């Protein structure tokens, strides 16, 4: 120790630096398993992990250097820091670390540092992860204030900006100075090594430092090289990642890098981070290099294990394939199986999990075990405060898109949204995706729907895209959730809006939602109907949109002949109805039946053949609709109807529906019996319709329909009710009277009033009940 004290700064630093270089060399040889006998002996003494000798020696050296640190000049301060960085060791002294003291001592001597010294000292601090803000600010100010940077070689420049980026220290003046120097250099970039170019653009991206001229010059240089053979995989990954991060497009550069990687024999030298960064960069720019992504996907699929992939690597890779729309089922199975078999998903942050399930959903790739694992992980969190609104909406949207139910997850999300102070953090798309997901999976959460409904109803819908509020309305209708204020807000907005930006799906979803929810809004239906009629054609409407639209107008009793004609023409253009599914066909048939609007161009032999081809796929509701269409065609219009093979199935479905007799109906029948009318309960008419009660007075049969709340919308008969009344009257020739629920309820328990009320209904069609004894 005493002998070290007699050494001057130059001598002491030379010894320390020499020993550091030897130690680093031996470590490298040991890692490569290429040590000679001398290196092996040195390794056993100084390099082994359990060796305390090396630590003691370099601690002694550090204390000796620290005592004479005021005598150090700039060069030796730089070399001392550089030596300990080579060792990856920052000794702890009495009050702070050696590097901390070197930093303090360097500030007042900053003007004495040459380019190499500045480069070495900041590189050392970054390598040892020592943040000395004042030193870096001083160095940055000094470099920015220099007349020029001609004394800085490429490695100096690269090391300086790399150091600032590694420690997350921004210095706009420094980065602008370096970028401008490189850009204006007349020598080109031929003297820059690939790693230096990569480190420079990487540093600018990490610190968010935009310098378009620099990036254009680097991009042009790399793109014009004859070959990228000397670029290491990490160089290529860092360059592409940097351009994507700063959103600086350079198609020629990306084409060059993509072609180079694609033509490599193997990707074994690319580590997981490099692979993830490359596909992420190409996806961010949507450059479209399917061959590159296919090659990388094949490489990952062939790996024995994905243990070396970090959660963010996996998330970025799946996201990249999802955003580019490039399917690679084997890759996604590999990743899904890997995540599924992990002991825990705690290392995955919520954003990673959201991106992963989003990618699977976007590409329509199912992996139930993966989704179950991720759903369980989120469900087991103490709370969902770590997930932002977009994470929440993306996760439930993804589960719904791949039709994977996870009730516990959805309940957890619903409860979380319900107790939030407000929903201001949710943008319109997030709100839309969330309720759409709950409705699609059949997960009813009244609290969530109420919060979203209240928020949207009080929000300015000008900030919503048509798809947002049309999906919201669709979700509420599908889930059977009533929210009059929400529907009024949406209806008023659409009725007063310019519809040029609306897509066919927006129109069909909105009118379908209002019709399904039983919400009347004549202005809305008129606005959309007039817009559709005014279109040159409906070629942009797909079969489901046509079917849902015409069904909605019929269901809402918003019957418009010009709209029915327009949609009929569009439907007739489908030569054989192959693109219409069974529900589309049934809804179309039923809608025109309700409207009593015959369309021979639609309802022809081709239509009938299409029904026959799908006869085994129709559910009971569809069969009932088709039977009503058959009655209309044959009994009301005297046309051909359904072939016998299908007609009998439709009749059975229509006539054998289990009727639920309400207490209201039983009460009415009881009063009719007390009047001596001997009513027939649940009478099946020749047409197949069931009539609540049938009486015969003076040889004339009269039907009595007891109409509960489901038969009305705002006390106006629904389309189904109107169709039933019309067809029984015209086909079975049985006049009907209706007993609306609200009129009957007003009579309370007064039997006399009830019978007089029923008598007045019968009198309205010219009959009178017989006198009772």
XYZ file of C-alpha atoms in Angstrom:
773
model
C 0.000 0.000 0.000
C 2.823 2.324 0.919
C 4.501 1.709 -2.410
C 1.334 2.772 -4.256
C 1.333 6.084 -2.415
C 4.730 6.948 -3.885
C 3.425 6.600 -7.440
C 2.481 9.617 -9.494
C -0.968 9.795 -11.224
C 0.470 8.776 -14.587
C 2.321 5.766 -13.156
C -0.551 4.574 -10.992
C -3.086 4.943 -13.792
C -0.816 3.091 -16.238
C -0.575 0.148 -13.849
C -4.323 0.060 -13.202
C -5.156 0.363 -16.905
C -2.686 -2.368 -17.868
C -4.045 -4.759 -15.261
C -7.611 -3.960 -16.347
C -6.828 -4.729 -19.981
C -5.118 -8.017 -19.048
C -8.083 -9.014 -16.868
C -10.551 -8.224 -19.639
C -8.479 -10.192 -22.158
C -8.351 -13.239 -19.897
C -12.086 -13.046 -19.233
C -12.716 -12.981 -22.973
C -10.440 -15.956 -23.564
C -12.138 -17.858 -20.764
C -15.573 -17.230 -22.234
C -14.341 -18.452 -25.622
C -12.553 -21.398 -23.963
C -9.281 -20.465 -25.670
C -6.978 -19.783 -22.669
C -3.297 -20.694 -22.667
C -1.563 -21.959 -19.517
C -0.478 -18.487 -18.340
C -3.979 -17.069 -18.837
C -5.431 -20.028 -16.983
C -3.245 -19.432 -13.917
C -4.053 -15.726 -14.016
C -7.749 -16.565 -14.247
C -7.649 -18.785 -11.197
C -6.030 -16.026 -9.149
C -7.818 -12.929 -10.383
C -10.849 -13.700 -12.532
C -12.767 -16.506 -10.829
C -16.055 -15.298 -9.353
C -15.071 -16.339 -5.821
C -11.635 -14.725 -6.060
C -11.254 -11.902 -3.541
C -7.680 -11.104 -4.585
C -8.665 -9.106 -7.643
C -11.167 -7.031 -5.634
C -8.566 -6.299 -2.946
C -5.945 -5.210 -5.437
C -8.217 -2.889 -7.357
C -9.715 -1.508 -4.131
C -6.183 -0.651 -2.949
C -5.489 0.984 -6.276
C -8.724 2.952 -6.103
C -7.967 4.289 -2.614
C -4.471 5.243 -3.673
C -5.743 7.042 -6.745
C -8.463 8.799 -4.797
C -5.935 10.286 -2.330
C -4.050 12.003 -5.129
C -7.036 12.706 -7.369
C -6.504 16.497 -7.194
C -3.140 15.938 -8.909
C -4.706 14.097 -11.870
C -4.881 15.844 -15.207
C -7.715 15.325 -17.716
C -6.046 12.501 -19.601
C -5.379 10.395 -16.541
C -8.829 11.027 -15.061
C -10.283 9.702 -18.294
C -7.983 6.668 -18.332
C -8.686 5.860 -14.698
C -12.436 5.860 -15.282
C -11.945 3.861 -18.462
C -9.883 1.212 -16.641
C -12.516 0.545 -14.002
C -15.191 0.436 -16.706
C -13.188 -2.332 -18.400
C -13.320 -4.195 -15.102
C -17.036 -3.480 -14.733
C -16.238 -2.397 -11.190
C -16.883 0.872 -9.336
C -15.197 0.699 -5.892
C -17.032 2.130 -2.916
C -14.912 4.641 -0.963
C -15.682 6.449 2.274
C -18.372 8.858 1.095
C -19.121 7.838 -2.458
C -17.797 5.718 -5.297
C -14.541 6.176 -7.153
C -16.390 7.162 -10.329
C -18.360 9.754 -8.400
C -15.116 11.398 -7.231
C -13.630 11.186 -10.733
C -16.711 12.938 -12.070
C -16.436 15.739 -9.510
C -12.741 16.198 -10.251
C -13.318 16.233 -14.011
C -15.852 19.062 -14.087
C -13.357 21.820 -13.337
C -10.872 20.398 -15.866
C -13.372 19.800 -18.679
C -11.629 22.195 -21.097
C -8.435 20.149 -20.776
C -10.048 16.964 -22.100
C -9.374 16.084 -25.719
C -11.906 14.259 -27.900
C -10.698 10.801 -26.833
C -10.758 11.788 -23.169
C -14.317 13.110 -23.348
C -15.410 9.986 -25.161
C -13.733 7.642 -22.698
C -15.004 9.284 -19.548
C -18.690 9.421 -20.543
C -18.421 5.893 -21.972
C -17.031 4.690 -18.640
C -19.832 6.269 -16.614
C -22.475 4.788 -18.935
C -20.845 1.346 -18.905
C -20.892 1.313 -15.096
C -24.387 2.871 -15.043
C -23.212 5.828 -12.958
C -25.461 8.844 -13.424
C -23.483 12.048 -12.806
C -25.848 14.676 -14.143
C -23.569 17.665 -13.580
C -20.632 16.013 -15.354
C -22.770 15.083 -18.379
C -24.311 18.533 -18.501
C -20.840 20.066 -18.396
C -19.492 17.752 -21.118
C -22.554 18.400 -23.288
C -22.253 22.166 -22.923
C -18.546 22.012 -23.677
C -18.960 19.960 -26.872
C -21.861 22.130 -28.014
C -19.719 25.236 -27.575
C -16.758 23.988 -29.619
C -16.134 25.679 -32.963
C -16.131 22.319 -34.707
C -15.795 18.607 -34.025
C -12.999 17.838 -36.475
C -10.844 16.336 -33.728
C -13.521 13.754 -32.912
C -13.208 10.483 -34.793
C -16.258 8.284 -35.541
C -15.728 6.154 -32.441
C -15.549 9.231 -30.211
C -18.831 10.560 -31.606
C -20.553 7.198 -31.342
C -19.380 6.577 -27.779
C -20.462 10.009 -26.576
C -24.050 9.857 -27.850
C -24.263 6.173 -26.837
C -23.288 7.094 -23.276
C -25.931 9.815 -22.987
C -28.607 7.491 -24.381
C -27.604 4.583 -22.141
C -28.033 6.731 -19.027
C -31.186 8.353 -20.401
C -29.665 11.838 -20.344
C -30.919 14.229 -23.005
C -28.861 17.177 -24.210
C -30.423 18.646 -27.317
C -27.508 20.974 -28.025
C -24.961 18.156 -27.949
C -27.047 15.862 -30.171
C -27.758 18.640 -32.631
C -24.059 19.512 -32.775
C -22.993 15.910 -33.391
C -25.769 15.268 -35.918
C -24.977 18.409 -37.896
C -21.256 17.600 -37.878
C -21.822 14.117 -39.289
C -24.315 15.372 -41.849
C -22.060 18.162 -43.093
C -18.938 16.016 -43.186
C -17.716 16.028 -46.747
C -15.900 12.718 -46.416
C -19.063 10.667 -46.390
C -19.543 7.894 -43.858
C -16.935 5.487 -45.199
C -14.786 5.867 -42.086
C -17.652 4.877 -39.773
C -17.815 1.245 -38.757
C -21.227 -0.489 -38.867
C -21.448 -0.590 -35.072
C -20.715 3.133 -34.832
C -23.484 3.968 -37.283
C -25.866 1.676 -35.439
C -24.980 3.122 -32.017
C -25.394 6.673 -33.238
C -28.908 6.286 -34.662
C -29.851 4.091 -31.687
C -28.776 6.847 -29.293
C -30.816 9.478 -31.113
C -33.887 7.248 -30.989
C -33.492 6.425 -27.285
C -33.227 10.106 -26.344
C -35.972 11.135 -28.787
C -33.560 13.420 -30.646
C -34.831 14.120 -34.156
C -32.210 14.938 -36.772
C -33.678 14.206 -40.192
C -30.573 15.203 -42.140
C -28.389 12.832 -40.129
C -30.819 9.947 -40.539
C -31.187 10.603 -44.250
C -27.413 10.524 -44.670
C -26.992 7.319 -42.661
C -29.914 5.685 -44.451
C -28.581 6.611 -47.891
C -25.126 5.355 -46.973
C -26.293 1.948 -45.750
C -28.754 1.511 -48.621
C -26.031 2.197 -51.182
C -23.503 -0.238 -49.751
C -22.742 -3.171 -51.995
C -23.205 -5.575 -49.099
C -24.191 -5.578 -45.412
C -21.931 -8.518 -44.601
C -19.966 -6.541 -42.012
C -23.087 -5.495 -40.116
C -23.718 -7.647 -37.064
C -27.309 -8.734 -36.344
C -27.472 -6.259 -33.441
C -26.383 -3.443 -35.768
C -29.195 -4.223 -38.217
C -31.733 -4.492 -35.405
C -30.657 -1.208 -33.789
C -30.720 0.702 -37.066
C -34.188 -0.471 -38.103
C -35.502 0.006 -34.546
C -34.143 3.579 -34.398
C -35.795 4.684 -37.639
C -39.122 3.157 -36.614
C -38.977 4.648 -33.123
C -38.451 8.172 -34.471
C -40.931 7.558 -37.309
C -38.322 8.421 -39.941
C -39.133 6.476 -43.074
C -36.443 5.357 -45.466
C -37.870 2.665 -47.807
C -34.561 1.946 -49.553
C -32.806 1.325 -46.245
C -35.523 -1.050 -45.044
C -35.575 -2.863 -48.361
C -31.798 -3.292 -48.167
C -31.847 -4.631 -44.615
C -34.869 -6.845 -45.261
C -33.330 -8.378 -48.396
C -30.030 -8.980 -46.592
C -31.640 -10.797 -43.665
C -33.957 -12.745 -45.950
C -31.037 -14.105 -47.954
C -28.978 -15.173 -44.948
C -28.507 -18.922 -44.671
C -29.351 -18.892 -40.980
C -30.533 -16.461 -38.307
C -28.749 -18.239 -35.461
C -26.610 -15.169 -34.711
C -29.705 -13.027 -34.062
C -30.636 -12.923 -30.405
C -34.313 -12.680 -29.327
C -34.105 -8.912 -28.772
C -32.739 -8.373 -32.277
C -35.437 -10.527 -33.865
C -38.159 -8.752 -31.917
C -36.835 -5.285 -32.730
C -36.586 -6.036 -36.445
C -40.119 -7.357 -36.890
C -41.430 -4.560 -34.654
C -39.705 -1.925 -36.804
C -41.016 -3.320 -40.081
C -44.520 -3.602 -38.649
C -44.426 -0.065 -37.252
C -43.790 1.303 -40.730
C -46.014 -1.323 -42.358
C -43.192 -1.704 -44.866
C -44.625 -4.988 -46.016
C -41.825 -7.516 -46.273
C -43.670 -10.869 -46.016
C -40.563 -12.853 -46.961
C -38.603 -11.372 -44.048
C -41.358 -12.028 -41.518
C -41.850 -15.518 -42.901
C -38.128 -16.249 -42.469
C -38.011 -14.912 -38.924
C -41.202 -16.791 -38.047
C -39.771 -20.031 -39.416
C -36.550 -19.493 -37.469
C -38.325 -18.948 -34.145
C -40.616 -21.912 -34.784
C -37.614 -24.227 -35.242
C -35.967 -23.146 -31.984
C -35.863 -25.832 -29.328
C -37.106 -23.437 -26.665
C -38.210 -19.827 -26.217
C -36.754 -19.515 -22.707
C -34.344 -16.800 -23.833
C -37.189 -14.579 -25.068
C -38.255 -11.853 -22.676
C -41.975 -11.058 -22.273
C -41.608 -7.846 -24.267
C -39.868 -9.775 -27.069
C -42.837 -12.132 -27.334
C -45.321 -9.275 -27.156
C -43.534 -7.252 -29.849
C -43.205 -10.242 -32.159
C -46.877 -11.204 -31.976
C -47.922 -7.556 -32.281
C -45.793 -7.159 -35.410
C -47.430 -10.078 -37.172
C -50.850 -8.866 -36.065
C -50.367 -5.317 -37.333
C -49.052 -6.498 -40.709
C -51.794 -9.098 -41.045
C -49.226 -11.820 -41.804
C -50.408 -15.148 -40.437
C -47.879 -17.655 -39.196
C -49.905 -20.307 -37.333
C -46.880 -22.411 -36.344
C -45.112 -19.394 -34.830
C -48.188 -18.377 -32.871
C -48.721 -21.943 -31.661
C -45.083 -22.044 -30.518
C -45.412 -18.767 -28.621
C -48.834 -19.690 -27.208
C -47.613 -23.072 -25.980
C -44.539 -21.461 -24.417
C -46.530 -18.865 -22.481
C -49.141 -21.431 -21.471
C -46.496 -23.657 -19.892
C -44.770 -20.882 -17.949
C -45.027 -21.182 -14.171
C -46.191 -17.593 -13.847
C -47.010 -14.559 -15.979
C -45.871 -12.045 -13.359
C -42.936 -10.847 -15.538
C -45.417 -9.791 -18.235
C -46.679 -6.244 -17.848
C -50.316 -5.509 -18.738
C -49.357 -3.867 -22.035
C -47.512 -7.047 -23.081
C -50.522 -9.224 -22.275
C -52.866 -6.891 -24.142
C -50.653 -6.888 -27.249
C -50.354 -10.658 -27.248
C -54.076 -11.440 -27.097
C -54.771 -8.600 -29.551
C -52.440 -10.161 -32.122
C -54.088 -13.571 -31.850
C -57.531 -11.983 -32.222
C -56.472 -9.740 -35.098
C -55.201 -12.745 -37.048
C -58.142 -14.918 -35.948
C -55.773 -17.466 -34.425
C -57.264 -19.316 -31.485
C -55.267 -20.679 -28.560
C -57.715 -21.417 -25.711
C -55.006 -22.452 -23.239
C -53.099 -19.209 -23.769
C -56.213 -17.071 -23.370
C -57.241 -19.010 -20.270
C -53.785 -18.457 -18.764
C -53.796 -14.728 -19.502
C -57.387 -14.365 -18.309
C -56.522 -16.118 -15.051
C -53.489 -13.881 -14.568
C -55.524 -10.691 -14.916
C -58.348 -12.070 -12.775
C -55.919 -12.860 -9.950
C -54.525 -9.324 -9.790
C -55.478 -7.484 -6.628
C -56.910 -4.708 -8.761
C -56.739 -3.472 -12.339
C -55.145 -0.102 -11.666
C -52.050 -1.192 -13.581
C -54.098 -1.508 -16.773
C -55.047 1.635 -18.644
C -58.340 2.037 -20.468
C -56.892 0.905 -23.786
C -55.400 -2.237 -22.213
C -58.780 -3.125 -20.709
C -60.712 -2.613 -23.929
C -58.144 -4.458 -26.058
C -58.128 -7.461 -23.734
C -61.898 -7.973 -23.599
C -62.194 -7.178 -27.330
C -59.626 -9.875 -28.088
C -61.390 -12.507 -25.991
C -64.687 -11.679 -27.686
C -63.197 -11.680 -31.182
C -61.869 -15.246 -30.838
C -65.119 -16.242 -29.066
C -63.351 -17.215 -25.844
C -65.403 -16.746 -22.712
C -63.763 -15.996 -19.371
C -66.537 -14.902 -16.994
C -64.194 -14.136 -14.094
C -62.070 -11.834 -16.251
C -65.074 -10.006 -17.671
C -66.659 -9.596 -14.250
C -63.385 -8.223 -12.912
C -63.156 -5.698 -15.754
C -66.824 -4.795 -15.381
C -66.488 -4.220 -11.636
C -63.374 -2.106 -12.207
C -65.042 0.135 -14.789
C -68.148 0.485 -12.641
C -66.290 1.911 -9.630
C -64.146 4.376 -11.601
C -64.738 8.028 -10.740
C -65.330 8.777 -14.408
C -64.671 7.324 -17.854
C -62.735 10.284 -19.257
C -59.672 8.099 -19.798
C -61.641 5.938 -22.238
C -61.630 7.202 -25.795
C -64.693 6.472 -27.972
C -63.123 3.392 -29.543
C -62.238 1.941 -26.149
C -65.811 2.439 -24.936
C -67.142 0.885 -28.125
C -64.814 -2.124 -27.994
C -65.548 -2.753 -24.336
C -69.340 -2.941 -24.545
C -69.104 -4.750 -27.892
C -66.985 -7.426 -26.230
C -69.382 -7.874 -23.325
C -72.371 -8.119 -25.664
C -70.637 -10.495 -28.079
C -69.676 -12.932 -25.324
C -73.086 -12.689 -23.679
C -71.556 -11.242 -20.522
C -74.136 -8.972 -18.963
C -72.779 -6.517 -16.414
C -75.453 -3.985 -15.603
C -73.031 -1.712 -13.754
C -70.625 -1.456 -16.660
C -73.376 -0.853 -19.214
C -74.941 1.812 -17.014
C -71.643 3.660 -16.567
C -70.856 3.551 -20.276
C -74.414 4.494 -21.217
C -74.469 7.452 -18.850
C -71.068 8.629 -20.088
C -71.893 8.389 -23.795
C -75.327 9.961 -23.348
C -73.749 13.042 -21.765
C -70.764 13.146 -24.124
C -70.311 15.122 -27.327
C -70.753 12.544 -30.085
C -68.947 14.765 -32.583
C -65.729 13.205 -31.294
C -67.054 9.700 -32.019
C -66.645 7.936 -35.311
C -69.846 6.439 -36.751
C -68.468 2.964 -36.057
C -67.992 3.850 -32.388
C -71.538 4.857 -31.530
C -73.109 2.360 -33.944
C -71.253 -0.461 -32.165
C -72.236 0.949 -28.784
C -75.905 1.006 -29.742
C -75.552 -2.506 -31.195
C -74.002 -3.753 -27.959
C -76.757 -2.357 -25.760
C -79.427 -3.865 -28.025
C -77.663 -7.236 -28.204
C -77.235 -7.367 -24.429
C -80.871 -6.370 -23.933
C -79.882 -3.340 -21.858
C -82.356 -0.458 -21.911
C -80.907 3.052 -21.764
C -83.314 5.592 -23.216
C -80.945 8.550 -22.833
C -78.171 6.779 -24.712
C -80.442 5.820 -27.615
C -81.935 9.298 -27.743
C -78.472 10.857 -27.841
C -77.325 8.535 -30.641
C -80.565 8.956 -32.549
C -80.545 12.752 -32.322
C -76.897 12.862 -33.397
C -77.390 10.651 -36.456
C -80.579 12.442 -37.465
C -78.735 15.776 -37.554
C -75.414 14.509 -38.878
C -73.902 14.463 -42.339
C -73.922 10.789 -43.293
C -71.265 10.878 -46.021
C -68.616 9.342 -43.761
C -70.891 6.505 -42.625
C -70.282 2.996 -43.878
C -73.014 0.465 -44.648
C -72.243 -1.424 -41.443
C -72.782 1.774 -39.439
C -76.252 2.213 -40.971
C -77.274 -1.412 -40.476
C -75.958 -1.562 -36.904
C -77.750 1.612 -35.851
C -81.172 0.788 -37.296
C -80.867 -2.849 -36.175
C -80.055 -1.687 -32.633
C -83.005 0.701 -32.427
C -85.377 -1.912 -33.851
C -84.089 -4.665 -31.574
C -84.222 -2.460 -28.483
C -87.724 -1.338 -29.391
C -86.743 2.337 -29.421
C -88.698 4.566 -31.756
C -86.922 7.450 -33.451
C -88.709 8.375 -36.702
C -86.207 11.119 -37.563
C -83.321 8.655 -37.380
C -85.025 6.120 -39.650
C -86.079 8.842 -42.073
C -82.571 10.322 -42.268
C -80.862 6.991 -42.911
C -83.593 5.788 -45.250
C -83.434 8.926 -47.390
C -79.640 8.689 -47.522
C -79.682 5.059 -48.672
C -82.345 5.746 -51.298
C -80.280 8.652 -52.655
C -77.205 6.478 -53.188
C -76.390 5.548 -56.780
C -76.343 1.887 -55.797
C -75.921 -0.374 -52.799
C -72.944 -2.333 -54.112
C -70.966 -1.530 -50.954
C -73.591 -3.220 -48.755
C -72.865 -6.858 -47.956
C -75.714 -9.400 -47.644
C -75.941 -9.144 -43.866
C -76.106 -5.347 -43.990
C -78.901 -5.474 -46.563
C -80.819 -8.074 -44.565
C -80.381 -6.319 -41.211
C -81.389 -2.960 -42.635
C -84.618 -4.134 -44.254
C -85.432 -6.249 -41.190
C -84.909 -3.246 -38.901
C -87.204 -0.985 -40.918
C -89.907 -3.671 -40.932
C -89.517 -4.383 -37.214
C -89.694 -0.683 -36.346
C -92.797 -0.247 -38.533
C -90.877 2.334 -40.554
C -92.145 0.995 -43.880
C -90.856 3.006 -46.836
C -91.676 1.729 -50.300
C -88.758 3.498 -52.002
C -86.274 2.021 -49.528
C -87.771 -1.460 -49.877
C -87.533 -1.108 -53.655
C -83.887 0.020 -53.491
C -82.847 -2.813 -51.197
C -84.865 -5.303 -53.252
C -82.957 -4.356 -56.382
C -79.640 -4.754 -54.557
C -80.657 -8.201 -53.263
C -81.786 -9.332 -56.701
C -78.297 -8.718 -58.101
C -77.115 -11.774 -56.191
C -77.524 -14.437 -58.861
C -77.954 -17.485 -56.605
C -77.974 -16.046 -53.053
C -74.807 -17.998 -52.171
C -73.447 -15.128 -50.075
C -76.652 -14.871 -48.000
C -76.778 -17.104 -44.946
C -79.960 -18.677 -43.570
C -80.641 -15.818 -41.161
C -80.261 -13.243 -43.950
C -82.786 -15.090 -46.140
C -85.316 -15.535 -43.339
C -85.058 -11.893 -42.247
C -85.459 -10.633 -45.815
C -88.516 -12.822 -46.412
C -90.095 -11.770 -43.142
C -89.412 -8.044 -43.643
C -91.125 -7.899 -47.027
C -93.993 -9.983 -45.590
C -94.504 -7.418 -42.836
C -94.378 -4.596 -45.353
C -96.739 -6.504 -47.686
C -94.394 -5.428 -50.477
C -94.094 -8.084 -53.145
C -90.753 -8.333 -54.918
C -90.839 -10.970 -57.686
C -87.245 -10.047 -58.607
C -86.240 -11.360 -55.174
C -88.815 -14.024 -54.353
C -88.406 -16.310 -57.326
C -87.376 -19.903 -57.980
C -83.738 -19.075 -57.233
C -84.728 -17.780 -53.811
C -86.738 -20.942 -53.117
C -83.829 -23.152 -54.161
C -81.548 -21.202 -51.805
C -84.010 -21.876 -48.965
C -84.083 -25.587 -49.758
C -80.295 -25.793 -49.792
C -80.175 -24.355 -46.291
C -83.210 -26.205 -44.896
C -81.173 -28.107 -42.303
C -79.522 -24.959 -40.968
C -82.640 -22.939 -40.141
C -83.434 -22.560 -36.445
C -87.003 -22.414 -35.134
C -87.213 -18.631 -35.372
C -86.152 -18.692 -39.021
C -88.612 -21.464 -39.862
C -91.437 -19.473 -38.272
C -90.494 -16.385 -40.278
C -90.453 -18.396 -43.484
C -93.858 -19.867 -42.716
C -95.294 -16.372 -42.370
C -93.694 -15.548 -45.741
C -95.279 -18.702 -47.193
C -98.715 -17.626 -45.918
C -98.204 -14.207 -47.486
C -97.080 -15.614 -50.823
C -99.783 -18.295 -51.129
C -102.799 -16.937 -49.250
C -102.442 -13.195 -49.640
C -100.740 -12.950 -53.046
C -101.699 -16.306 -54.607
C -98.090 -17.026 -55.571
C -96.059 -20.180 -55.187
C -94.805 -20.664 -51.673
C -92.462 -23.099 -49.988
C -91.925 -26.597 -51.401
C -93.596 -29.313 -49.348
C -90.253 -30.582 -48.066
C -89.604 -27.272 -46.285
C -93.193 -26.116 -45.770
C -94.028 -28.902 -43.327
C -90.954 -28.158 -41.193
C -91.840 -24.475 -41.138
C -95.439 -25.204 -40.131
C -94.355 -27.480 -37.312
C -91.992 -24.826 -35.976
C -94.632 -22.123 -36.295
C -97.639 -23.937 -34.872
C -95.963 -25.863 -32.062
C -94.298 -22.964 -30.279
C -95.024 -23.332 -26.589
C -97.477 -20.623 -25.617
C -97.022 -18.964 -22.250
C -100.369 -18.041 -20.768
C -100.005 -14.890 -18.703
C -102.030 -14.009 -15.641
C -103.462 -11.146 -17.678
C -104.666 -13.603 -20.337
C -106.188 -15.928 -17.735
C -108.046 -12.993 -16.212
C -109.519 -11.963 -19.581
C -110.565 -15.547 -20.393
C -112.170 -15.847 -16.974
C -114.269 -12.706 -17.565
C -115.293 -13.958 -21.021
C -116.425 -17.186 -19.364
C -118.413 -15.216 -16.781
C -120.115 -13.416 -19.678
C -121.330 -16.810 -20.925
C -119.204 -16.768 -24.074
C -117.462 -20.128 -23.471
C -114.135 -18.992 -24.924
C -111.695 -21.466 -26.490
C -108.302 -20.832 -24.918
C -105.206 -20.817 -27.193
C -107.171 -21.594 -30.337
C -105.040 -22.776 -33.307
C -106.444 -21.241 -36.476
C -106.229 -23.057 -39.849
C -103.331 -20.769 -40.772
C -101.379 -22.069 -37.803
C -101.608 -18.908 -35.721
C -102.502 -19.258 -32.059
C -105.281 -16.930 -30.859
C -105.405 -16.180 -27.129
C -109.168 -16.715 -26.950
C -111.887 -17.483 -29.515
C -115.585 -16.883 -28.934
C -118.571 -17.480 -31.172
C -121.485 -15.089 -31.103
C -124.520 -15.562 -33.348
C -122.522 -17.957 -35.506
C -119.665 -15.495 -35.939
C -116.206 -16.392 -34.622
C -114.223 -13.597 -32.989
C -110.659 -13.715 -31.762
C -109.500 -11.895 -28.652
C -105.807 -11.094 -28.366
C -104.526 -10.167 -24.916
C -101.562 -7.957 -25.729
C -98.940 -7.545 -23.024
C -95.987 -5.100 -22.983
C -93.953 -7.156 -25.496
C -96.604 -6.491 -28.150
C -96.031 -2.729 -28.124
C -93.390 -0.065 -28.542
C -94.502 3.179 -26.957
C -98.039 1.723 -26.952
C -97.953 1.181 -30.691
C -98.311 -2.427 -31.900
C -95.045 -4.071 -32.950
C -94.514 -5.338 -36.478
C -94.994 -8.936 -35.304
C -98.295 -8.032 -33.696
C -99.473 -6.145 -36.785
C -98.530 -9.038 -39.077
C -100.404 -11.544 -36.914
C -103.531 -9.389 -36.894
C -103.350 -8.907 -40.652
C -102.853 -12.545 -41.568
C -105.478 -13.939 -39.196
C -107.954 -11.415 -40.546
C -107.198 -11.955 -44.238
C -106.352 -15.672 -44.253
C -108.480 -17.163 -41.462
C -111.244 -14.574 -41.902
C -111.476 -14.203 -38.130
C -111.919 -10.625 -36.920
C -109.703 -9.769 -33.960
C -110.103 -7.451 -31.016
C -107.148 -6.430 -28.865
C -107.041 -6.038 -25.110
C -104.021 -3.781 -24.445
C -102.439 -4.429 -21.079
C -102.571 -0.816 -19.881
C -106.344 -0.519 -20.518
C -107.054 -3.754 -18.694
C -104.839 -2.756 -15.756
C -106.843 0.444 -15.301
C -109.969 -1.643 -14.549
C -108.244 -3.163 -11.527
C -110.411 -5.854 -9.871
C -113.804 -4.509 -10.928
C -115.342 -7.463 -12.765
C -118.327 -5.414 -13.934
C -116.118 -2.819 -15.584
C -114.023 -5.522 -17.197
C -117.030 -7.244 -18.721
C -118.483 -3.968 -19.961
C -115.093 -3.164 -21.491
C -114.993 -6.526 -23.280
C -118.566 -6.047 -24.468
C -117.632 -2.676 -25.957
C -114.825 -4.340 -27.908
C -117.184 -6.979 -29.247
C -119.750 -4.306 -30.095
C -117.096 -2.486 -32.117
C -117.264 -5.267 -34.691
C -121.035 -5.584 -34.655
C -121.688 -8.410 -32.197
C -123.243 -8.670 -28.793
C -122.770 -11.213 -26.059
C -125.807 -13.365 -25.224
C -127.877 -12.472 -22.171
C -127.059 -14.507 -19.063
C -129.743 -16.246 -16.999
